[in-house]
Each structure stands twice: as structure tokens, then as C-alpha cells.
């Protein structure tokens, strides 16, 4: 009968002389203990696999629910999302400039103020030329403080660009897809702008 090399017991680590090639224990007691250990390891792996699968299903279900919720969001929600992204970009773009209307460099809050309002000219609501950093007082308490806004806007972007803004009466109804695209575009532009400032 072939003799097998000595090996360590899987339970006590003592060396023993195996009789069979698959023998991993030094005694009957340790054989039973090792079998229980293997059974527990197998159960643990199966439980981990079940938990992993459960987590993956939960994530997939959350993603589906999120997608369904977004799918039923009204157009106004997406206009708001796009406007928020554009405004954040404008505030960052103009962060070293004073208020377009009053010229202050200090404000408790900075807005992205429209020269032609979103109600009067919704087609220009995302036009960068039509939006400048503005202090909260001028934007919200002085209805945009438009007269000095126009003077400074001409200085910043030129008479021709201001004339183009003022003469634009092409009504446009923004679609959900357009708003989603604008939101993504301006989030990316903001990231790039901040990256350039850090570099």
C-alpha cells in the first residue's frame, strides 16, 4: 500500500501520517470537526452570495424606481434643473466681476440675473449673454435694476450683442430632452471651469 507524505491536520495543525490521499485530519474527532467547519464555510459563502444578489436586486430596483420617477417629472422640473446648472456656471464664470447693475463686490448672496427675464423672453433663459452675476438686492429687490444692467452689459459684451438680445422675439418651447442636455452640458462646463481655476 502506497504511503503518503505527512501533512498537517486541518484542525490542530499537528503532523500525521494519512492513510488515504484526501485525508486532512489526524483523528475521527477532527474529521467530524473539519466536516462541520467545511459545512459552515459553504453556508457562509452561500449566504454571502444571497446577500450580494439581494443587494444587486435592491440597487436595480432603486434605479428602476428613480428612472420611473424621472420619467413622470413635468417639463417645468427639467427647465428648473437646466436653469440651476446654467446659473451655477454663470456665478462661477463671473465670480471675480462685480454686480452687473450696482457694481458691488460684496453681497450676502449672488444670483445669476437675466437681462431679459425668463417670463418676457423664455427663449433666452439659457443664453449666457443674457445672464450675468448680480447681487441679490438688484436682482430680487430692485426687479433686476435693468437700466444700469444694460449700460454694463453693453460694456461687457458689446452693443451688437445687446441689440441681438433685445430684438430676439423668436418664441421657443424648451423640450424635456433639450433641458436635460443643457443641464448636463453646463454641469460639465462648470467642472471644466473649476478645474482650470485650480490648475
mmCIF file with all atom_site columns, C-alpha atoms in Angstrom:
data_model
loop_
_atom_site.group_PDB
_atom_site.id
_atom_site.type_symbol
_atom_site.label_atom_id
_atom_site.label_alt_id
_atom_site.label_comp_id
_atom_site.label_asym_id
_atom_site.label_entity_id
_atom_site.label_seq_id
_atom_site.pdbx_PDB_ins_code
_atom_site.Cartn_x
_atom_site.Cartn_y
_atom_site.Cartn_z
_atom_site.occupancy
_atom_site.B_iso_or_equiv
_atom_site.pdbx_formal_charge
_atom_site.auth_seq_id
_atom_site.auth_comp_id
_atom_site.auth_asym_id
_atom_site.auth_atom_id
_atom_site.pdbx_PDB_model_num
ATOM 1   C CA . UNK A 1 1   ? 0.000   0.000   0.000   1.00 0.00 ? 1   UNK A CA 1
ATOM 2   C CA . UNK A 1 2   ? 1.389   3.398   -1.025  1.00 0.00 ? 2   UNK A CA 1
ATOM 3   C CA . UNK A 1 3   ? 2.489   5.651   1.797   1.00 0.00 ? 3   UNK A CA 1
ATOM 4   C CA . UNK A 1 4   ? 1.526   9.307   1.585   1.00 0.00 ? 4   UNK A CA 1
ATOM 5   C CA . UNK A 1 5   ? 3.675   12.160  2.789   1.00 0.00 ? 5   UNK A CA 1
ATOM 6   C CA . UNK A 1 6   ? 2.951   13.517  6.228   1.00 0.00 ? 6   UNK A CA 1
ATOM 7   C CA . UNK A 1 7   ? 0.671   16.524  6.339   1.00 0.00 ? 7   UNK A CA 1
ATOM 8   C CA . UNK A 1 8   ? -0.756  18.907  8.924   1.00 0.00 ? 8   UNK A CA 1
ATOM 9   C CA . UNK A 1 9   ? -4.189  18.300  10.387  1.00 0.00 ? 9   UNK A CA 1
ATOM 10  C CA . UNK A 1 10  ? -6.660  20.979  9.303   1.00 0.00 ? 10  UNK A CA 1
ATOM 11  C CA . UNK A 1 11  ? -7.937  21.272  12.876  1.00 0.00 ? 11  UNK A CA 1
ATOM 12  C CA . UNK A 1 12  ? -4.965  21.032  15.241  1.00 0.00 ? 12  UNK A CA 1
ATOM 13  C CA . UNK A 1 13  ? -2.088  21.579  12.757  1.00 0.00 ? 13  UNK A CA 1
ATOM 14  C CA . UNK A 1 14  ? -0.247  18.550  14.156  1.00 0.00 ? 14  UNK A CA 1
ATOM 15  C CA . UNK A 1 15  ? 1.560   16.405  11.596  1.00 0.00 ? 15  UNK A CA 1
ATOM 16  C CA . UNK A 1 16  ? 0.070   12.976  10.910  1.00 0.00 ? 16  UNK A CA 1
ATOM 17  C CA . UNK A 1 17  ? 0.505   10.086  8.508   1.00 0.00 ? 17  UNK A CA 1
ATOM 18  C CA . UNK A 1 18  ? -2.511  9.916   6.146   1.00 0.00 ? 18  UNK A CA 1
ATOM 19  C CA . UNK A 1 19  ? -3.883  6.560   5.066   1.00 0.00 ? 19  UNK A CA 1
ATOM 20  C CA . UNK A 1 20  ? -5.940  7.949   2.166   1.00 0.00 ? 20  UNK A CA 1
ATOM 21  C CA . UNK A 1 21  ? -4.981  10.679  -0.354  1.00 0.00 ? 21  UNK A CA 1
ATOM 22  C CA . UNK A 1 22  ? -7.856  13.007  0.628   1.00 0.00 ? 22  UNK A CA 1
ATOM 23  C CA . UNK A 1 23  ? -7.351  12.668  4.377   1.00 0.00 ? 23  UNK A CA 1
ATOM 24  C CA . UNK A 1 24  ? -6.962  16.072  6.057   1.00 0.00 ? 24  UNK A CA 1
ATOM 25  C CA . UNK A 1 25  ? -7.409  15.161  9.724   1.00 0.00 ? 25  UNK A CA 1
ATOM 26  C CA . UNK A 1 26  ? -5.442  13.276  12.319  1.00 0.00 ? 26  UNK A CA 1
ATOM 27  C CA . UNK A 1 27  ? -8.358  11.623  14.142  1.00 0.00 ? 27  UNK A CA 1
ATOM 28  C CA . UNK A 1 28  ? -12.029 10.714  13.786  1.00 0.00 ? 28  UNK A CA 1
ATOM 29  C CA . UNK A 1 29  ? -12.937 13.553  16.128  1.00 0.00 ? 29  UNK A CA 1
ATOM 30  C CA . UNK A 1 30  ? -11.060 16.073  13.968  1.00 0.00 ? 30  UNK A CA 1
ATOM 31  C CA . UNK A 1 31  ? -12.585 14.549  10.831  1.00 0.00 ? 31  UNK A CA 1
ATOM 32  C CA . UNK A 1 32  ? -16.064 15.367  12.163  1.00 0.00 ? 32  UNK A CA 1
ATOM 33  C CA . UNK A 1 33  ? -14.953 18.827  13.301  1.00 0.00 ? 33  UNK A CA 1
ATOM 34  C CA . UNK A 1 34  ? -13.431 19.506  9.858   1.00 0.00 ? 34  UNK A CA 1
ATOM 35  C CA . UNK A 1 35  ? -16.656 18.371  8.149   1.00 0.00 ? 35  UNK A CA 1
ATOM 36  C CA . UNK A 1 36  ? -18.643 20.804  10.321  1.00 0.00 ? 36  UNK A CA 1
ATOM 37  C CA . UNK A 1 37  ? -16.135 23.565  9.505   1.00 0.00 ? 37  UNK A CA 1
ATOM 38  C CA . UNK A 1 38  ? -16.476 22.923  5.748   1.00 0.00 ? 38  UNK A CA 1
ATOM 39  C CA . UNK A 1 39  ? -20.264 22.876  6.055   1.00 0.00 ? 39  UNK A CA 1
ATOM 40  C CA . UNK A 1 40  ? -20.238 26.237  7.868   1.00 0.00 ? 40  UNK A CA 1
ATOM 41  C CA . UNK A 1 41  ? -17.865 27.759  5.296   1.00 0.00 ? 41  UNK A CA 1
ATOM 42  C CA . UNK A 1 42  ? -20.123 26.546  2.493   1.00 0.00 ? 42  UNK A CA 1
ATOM 43  C CA . UNK A 1 43  ? -23.187 28.007  4.236   1.00 0.00 ? 43  UNK A CA 1
ATOM 44  C CA . UNK A 1 44  ? -21.354 31.296  4.843   1.00 0.00 ? 44  UNK A CA 1
ATOM 45  C CA . UNK A 1 45  ? -20.366 31.581  1.157   1.00 0.00 ? 45  UNK A CA 1
ATOM 46  C CA . UNK A 1 46  ? -23.916 30.770  0.059   1.00 0.00 ? 46  UNK A CA 1
ATOM 47  C CA . UNK A 1 47  ? -25.314 33.373  2.476   1.00 0.00 ? 47  UNK A CA 1
ATOM 48  C CA . UNK A 1 48  ? -22.815 35.980  1.216   1.00 0.00 ? 48  UNK A CA 1
ATOM 49  C CA . UNK A 1 49  ? -23.813 35.168  -2.372  1.00 0.00 ? 49  UNK A CA 1
ATOM 50  C CA . UNK A 1 50  ? -27.509 35.524  -1.439  1.00 0.00 ? 50  UNK A CA 1
ATOM 51  C CA . UNK A 1 51  ? -26.839 38.876  0.265   1.00 0.00 ? 51  UNK A CA 1
ATOM 52  C CA . UNK A 1 52  ? -24.834 40.072  -2.752  1.00 0.00 ? 52  UNK A CA 1
ATOM 53  C CA . UNK A 1 53  ? -27.653 39.067  -5.080  1.00 0.00 ? 53  UNK A CA 1
ATOM 54  C CA . UNK A 1 54  ? -30.210 40.744  -2.789  1.00 0.00 ? 54  UNK A CA 1
ATOM 55  C CA . UNK A 1 55  ? -28.169 43.978  -2.739  1.00 0.00 ? 55  UNK A CA 1
ATOM 56  C CA . UNK A 1 56  ? -27.817 43.916  -6.534  1.00 0.00 ? 56  UNK A CA 1
ATOM 57  C CA . UNK A 1 57  ? -31.583 43.470  -6.880  1.00 0.00 ? 57  UNK A CA 1
ATOM 58  C CA . UNK A 1 58  ? -32.211 46.337  -4.440  1.00 0.00 ? 58  UNK A CA 1
ATOM 59  C CA . UNK A 1 59  ? -29.862 48.626  -6.404  1.00 0.00 ? 59  UNK A CA 1
ATOM 60  C CA . UNK A 1 60  ? -31.516 47.607  -9.684  1.00 0.00 ? 60  UNK A CA 1
ATOM 61  C CA . UNK A 1 61  ? -34.979 48.219  -8.184  1.00 0.00 ? 61  UNK A CA 1
ATOM 62  C CA . UNK A 1 62  ? -33.892 51.637  -6.855  1.00 0.00 ? 62  UNK A CA 1
ATOM 63  C CA . UNK A 1 63  ? -32.503 52.547  -10.271 1.00 0.00 ? 63  UNK A CA 1
ATOM 64  C CA . UNK A 1 64  ? -35.747 51.448  -11.943 1.00 0.00 ? 64  UNK A CA 1
ATOM 65  C CA . UNK A 1 65  ? -37.815 53.431  -9.434  1.00 0.00 ? 65  UNK A CA 1
ATOM 66  C CA . UNK A 1 66  ? -35.605 56.503  -9.928  1.00 0.00 ? 66  UNK A CA 1
ATOM 67  C CA . UNK A 1 67  ? -35.946 56.165  -13.714 1.00 0.00 ? 67  UNK A CA 1
ATOM 68  C CA . UNK A 1 68  ? -39.749 55.835  -13.403 1.00 0.00 ? 68  UNK A CA 1
ATOM 69  C CA . UNK A 1 69  ? -39.932 58.889  -11.127 1.00 0.00 ? 69  UNK A CA 1
ATOM 70  C CA . UNK A 1 70  ? -37.803 60.928  -13.530 1.00 0.00 ? 70  UNK A CA 1
ATOM 71  C CA . UNK A 1 71  ? -39.896 59.753  -16.476 1.00 0.00 ? 71  UNK A CA 1
ATOM 72  C CA . UNK A 1 72  ? -43.030 61.297  -14.966 1.00 0.00 ? 72  UNK A CA 1
ATOM 73  C CA . UNK A 1 73  ? -41.377 64.580  -13.925 1.00 0.00 ? 73  UNK A CA 1
ATOM 74  C CA . UNK A 1 74  ? -43.072 67.517  -15.675 1.00 0.00 ? 74  UNK A CA 1
ATOM 75  C CA . UNK A 1 75  ? -41.302 69.783  -18.171 1.00 0.00 ? 75  UNK A CA 1
ATOM 76  C CA . UNK A 1 76  ? -41.140 72.535  -15.524 1.00 0.00 ? 76  UNK A CA 1
ATOM 77  C CA . UNK A 1 77  ? -38.930 70.297  -13.358 1.00 0.00 ? 77  UNK A CA 1
ATOM 78  C CA . UNK A 1 78  ? -36.405 69.877  -16.178 1.00 0.00 ? 78  UNK A CA 1
ATOM 79  C CA . UNK A 1 79  ? -36.446 73.602  -17.002 1.00 0.00 ? 79  UNK A CA 1
ATOM 80  C CA . UNK A 1 80  ? -35.634 74.229  -13.330 1.00 0.00 ? 80  UNK A CA 1
ATOM 81  C CA . UNK A 1 81  ? -32.812 71.660  -13.384 1.00 0.00 ? 81  UNK A CA 1
ATOM 82  C CA . UNK A 1 82  ? -31.291 73.173  -16.530 1.00 0.00 ? 82  UNK A CA 1
ATOM 83  C CA . UNK A 1 83  ? -31.629 76.720  -15.157 1.00 0.00 ? 83  UNK A CA 1
ATOM 84  C CA . UNK A 1 84  ? -29.941 75.697  -11.914 1.00 0.00 ? 84  UNK A CA 1
ATOM 85  C CA . UNK A 1 85  ? -26.967 74.258  -13.832 1.00 0.00 ? 85  UNK A CA 1
ATOM 86  C CA . UNK A 1 86  ? -26.667 77.326  -16.094 1.00 0.00 ? 86  UNK A CA 1
ATOM 87  C CA . UNK A 1 87  ? -26.936 79.720  -13.131 1.00 0.00 ? 87  UNK A CA 1
ATOM 88  C CA . UNK A 1 88  ? -24.229 77.855  -11.190 1.00 0.00 ? 88  UNK A CA 1
ATOM 89  C CA . UNK A 1 89  ? -21.944 78.131  -14.208 1.00 0.00 ? 89  UNK A CA 1
ATOM 90  C CA . UNK A 1 90  ? -22.655 81.885  -14.628 1.00 0.00 ? 90  UNK A CA 1
ATOM 91  C CA . UNK A 1 91  ? -21.941 82.613  -10.953 1.00 0.00 ? 91  UNK A CA 1
ATOM 92  C CA . UNK A 1 92  ? -18.628 80.772  -11.228 1.00 0.00 ? 92  UNK A CA 1
ATOM 93  C CA . UNK A 1 93  ? -17.761 82.371  -14.582 1.00 0.00 ? 93  UNK A CA 1
ATOM 94  C CA . UNK A 1 94  ? -18.341 85.883  -13.187 1.00 0.00 ? 94  UNK A CA 1
ATOM 95  C CA . UNK A 1 95  ? -17.054 85.282  -9.666  1.00 0.00 ? 95  UNK A CA 1
ATOM 96  C CA . UNK A 1 96  ? -14.326 87.938  -9.981  1.00 0.00 ? 96  UNK A CA 1
ATOM 97  C CA . UNK A 1 97  ? -16.699 90.503  -11.519 1.00 0.00 ? 97  UNK A CA 1
ATOM 98  C CA . UNK A 1 98  ? -18.864 92.980  -9.576  1.00 0.00 ? 98  UNK A CA 1
ATOM 99  C CA . UNK A 1 99  ? -22.660 93.032  -9.677  1.00 0.00 ? 99  UNK A CA 1
ATOM 100 C CA . UNK A 1 100 ? -23.662 93.833  -13.248 1.00 0.00 ? 100 UNK A CA 1
ATOM 101 C CA . UNK A 1 101 ? -26.118 96.503  -12.044 1.00 0.00 ? 101 UNK A CA 1
ATOM 102 C CA . UNK A 1 102 ? -24.720 98.298  -8.988  1.00 0.00 ? 102 UNK A CA 1
ATOM 103 C CA . UNK A 1 103 ? -21.040 97.352  -9.173  1.00 0.00 ? 103 UNK A CA 1
ATOM 104 C CA . UNK A 1 104 ? -20.767 95.971  -5.645  1.00 0.00 ? 104 UNK A CA 1
ATOM 105 C CA . UNK A 1 105 ? -18.276 93.216  -4.903  1.00 0.00 ? 105 UNK A CA 1
ATOM 106 C CA . UNK A 1 106 ? -20.000 92.250  -1.645  1.00 0.00 ? 106 UNK A CA 1
ATOM 107 C CA . UNK A 1 107 ? -23.353 90.532  -1.354  1.00 0.00 ? 107 UNK A CA 1
ATOM 108 C CA . UNK A 1 108 ? -24.942 88.136  1.118   1.00 0.00 ? 108 UNK A CA 1
ATOM 109 C CA . UNK A 1 109 ? -25.972 86.069  -1.890  1.00 0.00 ? 109 UNK A CA 1
ATOM 110 C CA . UNK A 1 110 ? -25.116 86.139  -5.590  1.00 0.00 ? 110 UNK A CA 1
ATOM 111 C CA . UNK A 1 111 ? -27.731 85.437  -8.241  1.00 0.00 ? 111 UNK A CA 1
ATOM 112 C CA . UNK A 1 112 ? -27.484 84.796  -11.948 1.00 0.00 ? 112 UNK A CA 1
ATOM 113 C CA . UNK A 1 113 ? -29.632 87.708  -13.117 1.00 0.00 ? 113 UNK A CA 1
ATOM 114 C CA . UNK A 1 114 ? -31.298 87.777  -16.533 1.00 0.00 ? 114 UNK A CA 1
ATOM 115 C CA . UNK A 1 115 ? -31.245 90.999  -18.574 1.00 0.00 ? 115 UNK A CA 1
ATOM 116 C CA . UNK A 1 116 ? -34.447 89.978  -20.334 1.00 0.00 ? 116 UNK A CA 1
ATOM 117 C CA . UNK A 1 117 ? -36.481 87.964  -17.862 1.00 0.00 ? 117 UNK A CA 1
ATOM 118 C CA . UNK A 1 118 ? -37.447 84.337  -18.346 1.00 0.00 ? 118 UNK A CA 1
ATOM 119 C CA . UNK A 1 119 ? -41.108 85.400  -18.475 1.00 0.00 ? 119 UNK A CA 1
ATOM 120 C CA . UNK A 1 120 ? -40.576 88.113  -21.077 1.00 0.00 ? 120 UNK A CA 1
ATOM 121 C CA . UNK A 1 121 ? -38.148 86.091  -23.203 1.00 0.00 ? 121 UNK A CA 1
ATOM 122 C CA . UNK A 1 122 ? -38.171 82.375  -22.309 1.00 0.00 ? 122 UNK A CA 1
ATOM 123 C CA . UNK A 1 123 ? -36.177 81.663  -25.480 1.00 0.00 ? 123 UNK A CA 1
ATOM 124 C CA . UNK A 1 124 ? -33.220 83.497  -23.877 1.00 0.00 ? 124 UNK A CA 1
ATOM 125 C CA . UNK A 1 125 ? -33.387 81.883  -20.450 1.00 0.00 ? 125 UNK A CA 1
ATOM 126 C CA . UNK A 1 126 ? -30.257 79.772  -21.115 1.00 0.00 ? 126 UNK A CA 1
ATOM 127 C CA . UNK A 1 127 ? -28.385 82.330  -23.266 1.00 0.00 ? 127 UNK A CA 1
ATOM 128 C CA . UNK A 1 128 ? -25.095 83.111  -21.474 1.00 0.00 ? 128 UNK A CA 1
ATOM 129 C CA . UNK A 1 129 ? -25.019 86.654  -22.887 1.00 0.00 ? 129 UNK A CA 1
ATOM 130 C CA . UNK A 1 130 ? -28.385 87.364  -21.248 1.00 0.00 ? 130 UNK A CA 1
ATOM 131 C CA . UNK A 1 131 ? -27.252 86.208  -17.781 1.00 0.00 ? 131 UNK A CA 1
ATOM 132 C CA . UNK A 1 132 ? -24.708 87.926  -15.530 1.00 0.00 ? 132 UNK A CA 1
ATOM 133 C CA . UNK A 1 133 ? -23.736 87.633  -11.880 1.00 0.00 ? 133 UNK A CA 1
ATOM 134 C CA . UNK A 1 134 ? -25.898 90.018  -9.881  1.00 0.00 ? 134 UNK A CA 1
ATOM 135 C CA . UNK A 1 135 ? -26.288 90.830  -6.204  1.00 0.00 ? 135 UNK A CA 1
ATOM 136 C CA . UNK A 1 136 ? -29.474 89.662  -4.513  1.00 0.00 ? 136 UNK A CA 1
ATOM 137 C CA . UNK A 1 137 ? -30.610 93.253  -3.844  1.00 0.00 ? 137 UNK A CA 1
ATOM 138 C CA . UNK A 1 138 ? -30.551 94.292  -7.510  1.00 0.00 ? 138 UNK A CA 1
ATOM 139 C CA . UNK A 1 139 ? -31.950 91.011  -8.792  1.00 0.00 ? 139 UNK A CA 1
ATOM 140 C CA . UNK A 1 140 ? -34.690 90.302  -6.279  1.00 0.00 ? 140 UNK A CA 1
ATOM 141 C CA . UNK A 1 141 ? -35.490 93.634  -4.605  1.00 0.00 ? 141 UNK A CA 1
ATOM 142 C CA . UNK A 1 142 ? -34.984 96.046  -7.498  1.00 0.00 ? 142 UNK A CA 1
ATOM 143 C CA . UNK A 1 143 ? -36.556 93.881  -10.230 1.00 0.00 ? 143 UNK A CA 1
ATOM 144 C CA . UNK A 1 144 ? -33.200 93.350  -11.906 1.00 0.00 ? 144 UNK A CA 1
ATOM 145 C CA . UNK A 1 145 ? -32.145 97.038  -11.740 1.00 0.00 ? 145 UNK A CA 1
ATOM 146 C CA . UNK A 1 146 ? -32.241 96.962  -15.544 1.00 0.00 ? 146 UNK A CA 1
ATOM 147 C CA . UNK A 1 147 ? -31.075 100.486 -16.543 1.00 0.00 ? 147 UNK A CA 1
ATOM 148 C CA . UNK A 1 148 ? -27.537 100.202 -15.096 1.00 0.00 ? 148 UNK A CA 1
ATOM 149 C CA . UNK A 1 149 ? -27.577 96.479  -16.052 1.00 0.00 ? 149 UNK A CA 1
ATOM 150 C CA . UNK A 1 150 ? -27.926 97.483  -19.730 1.00 0.00 ? 150 UNK A CA 1
ATOM 151 C CA . UNK A 1 151 ? -25.101 100.027 -19.525 1.00 0.00 ? 151 UNK A CA 1
ATOM 152 C CA . UNK A 1 152 ? -22.699 97.470  -18.003 1.00 0.00 ? 152 UNK A CA 1
ATOM 153 C CA . UNK A 1 153 ? -23.893 94.705  -20.354 1.00 0.00 ? 153 UNK A CA 1
ATOM 154 C CA . UNK A 1 154 ? -23.002 96.849  -23.389 1.00 0.00 ? 154 UNK A CA 1
ATOM 155 C CA . UNK A 1 155 ? -19.554 97.387  -21.880 1.00 0.00 ? 155 UNK A CA 1
ATOM 156 C CA . UNK A 1 156 ? -19.115 93.636  -21.277 1.00 0.00 ? 156 UNK A CA 1
ATOM 157 C CA . UNK A 1 157 ? -20.495 92.051  -24.459 1.00 0.00 ? 157 UNK A CA 1
ATOM 158 C CA . UNK A 1 158 ? -20.860 94.963  -26.888 1.00 0.00 ? 158 UNK A CA 1
ATOM 159 C CA . UNK A 1 159 ? -23.745 96.947  -28.397 1.00 0.00 ? 159 UNK A CA 1
ATOM 160 C CA . UNK A 1 160 ? -24.352 94.450  -31.219 1.00 0.00 ? 160 UNK A CA 1
ATOM 161 C CA . UNK A 1 161 ? -24.843 91.532  -28.802 1.00 0.00 ? 161 UNK A CA 1
ATOM 162 C CA . UNK A 1 162 ? -27.209 93.586  -26.609 1.00 0.00 ? 162 UNK A CA 1
ATOM 163 C CA . UNK A 1 163 ? -29.185 94.630  -29.710 1.00 0.00 ? 163 UNK A CA 1
ATOM 164 C CA . UNK A 1 164 ? -29.419 90.952  -30.704 1.00 0.00 ? 164 UNK A CA 1
ATOM 165 C CA . UNK A 1 165 ? -30.793 90.068  -27.264 1.00 0.00 ? 165 UNK A CA 1
ATOM 166 C CA . UNK A 1 166 ? -33.301 92.938  -27.322 1.00 0.00 ? 166 UNK A CA 1
ATOM 167 C CA . UNK A 1 167 ? -34.528 92.148  -30.834 1.00 0.00 ? 167 UNK A CA 1
ATOM 168 C CA . UNK A 1 168 ? -34.903 88.395  -30.272 1.00 0.00 ? 168 UNK A CA 1
ATOM 169 C CA . UNK A 1 169 ? -38.636 87.632  -30.232 1.00 0.00 ? 169 UNK A CA 1
ATOM 170 C CA . UNK A 1 170 ? -38.450 84.048  -31.525 1.00 0.00 ? 170 UNK A CA 1
ATOM 171 C CA . UNK A 1 171 ? -40.561 82.166  -29.000 1.00 0.00 ? 171 UNK A CA 1
ATOM 172 C CA . UNK A 1 172 ? -39.218 78.734  -28.120 1.00 0.00 ? 172 UNK A CA 1
ATOM 173 C CA . UNK A 1 173 ? -40.810 75.985  -26.045 1.00 0.00 ? 173 UNK A CA 1
ATOM 174 C CA . UNK A 1 174 ? -37.999 74.078  -24.384 1.00 0.00 ? 174 UNK A CA 1
ATOM 175 C CA . UNK A 1 175 ? -38.442 70.292  -24.515 1.00 0.00 ? 175 UNK A CA 1
ATOM 176 C CA . UNK A 1 176 ? -37.535 67.903  -21.702 1.00 0.00 ? 176 UNK A CA 1
ATOM 177 C CA . UNK A 1 177 ? -34.742 66.439  -23.857 1.00 0.00 ? 177 UNK A CA 1
ATOM 178 C CA . UNK A 1 178 ? -33.288 69.906  -24.538 1.00 0.00 ? 178 UNK A CA 1
ATOM 179 C CA . UNK A 1 179 ? -33.375 70.776  -20.841 1.00 0.00 ? 179 UNK A CA 1
ATOM 180 C CA . UNK A 1 180 ? -31.681 67.507  -19.877 1.00 0.00 ? 180 UNK A CA 1
ATOM 181 C CA . UNK A 1 181 ? -28.994 68.143  -22.480 1.00 0.00 ? 181 UNK A CA 1
ATOM 182 C CA . UNK A 1 182 ? -28.472 71.747  -21.276 1.00 0.00 ? 182 UNK A CA 1
ATOM 183 C CA . UNK A 1 183 ? -28.263 70.615  -17.648 1.00 0.00 ? 183 UNK A CA 1
ATOM 184 C CA . UNK A 1 184 ? -25.603 68.011  -18.495 1.00 0.00 ? 184 UNK A CA 1
ATOM 185 C CA . UNK A 1 185 ? -23.684 70.440  -20.731 1.00 0.00 ? 185 UNK A CA 1
ATOM 186 C CA . UNK A 1 186 ? -23.489 73.151  -18.064 1.00 0.00 ? 186 UNK A CA 1
ATOM 187 C CA . UNK A 1 187 ? -22.600 70.752  -15.270 1.00 0.00 ? 187 UNK A CA 1
ATOM 188 C CA . UNK A 1 188 ? -19.665 69.661  -17.429 1.00 0.00 ? 188 UNK A CA 1
ATOM 189 C CA . UNK A 1 189 ? -18.751 73.282  -18.280 1.00 0.00 ? 189 UNK A CA 1
ATOM 190 C CA . UNK A 1 190 ? -18.765 74.134  -14.559 1.00 0.00 ? 190 UNK A CA 1
ATOM 191 C CA . UNK A 1 191 ? -16.481 71.162  -13.793 1.00 0.00 ? 191 UNK A CA 1
ATOM 192 C CA . UNK A 1 192 ? -14.080 72.226  -16.542 1.00 0.00 ? 192 UNK A CA 1
ATOM 193 C CA . UNK A 1 193 ? -14.109 75.856  -15.369 1.00 0.00 ? 193 UNK A CA 1
ATOM 194 C CA . UNK A 1 194 ? -13.319 74.872  -11.778 1.00 0.00 ? 194 UNK A CA 1
ATOM 195 C CA . UNK A 1 195 ? -10.574 72.511  -12.967 1.00 0.00 ? 195 UNK A CA 1
ATOM 196 C CA . UNK A 1 196 ? -8.952  75.353  -14.950 1.00 0.00 ? 196 UNK A CA 1
ATOM 197 C CA . UNK A 1 197 ? -9.106  77.641  -11.907 1.00 0.00 ? 197 UNK A CA 1
ATOM 198 C CA . UNK A 1 198 ? -7.387  75.043  -9.708  1.00 0.00 ? 198 UNK A CA 1
ATOM 199 C CA . UNK A 1 199 ? -4.663  74.322  -12.299 1.00 0.00 ? 199 UNK A CA 1
#
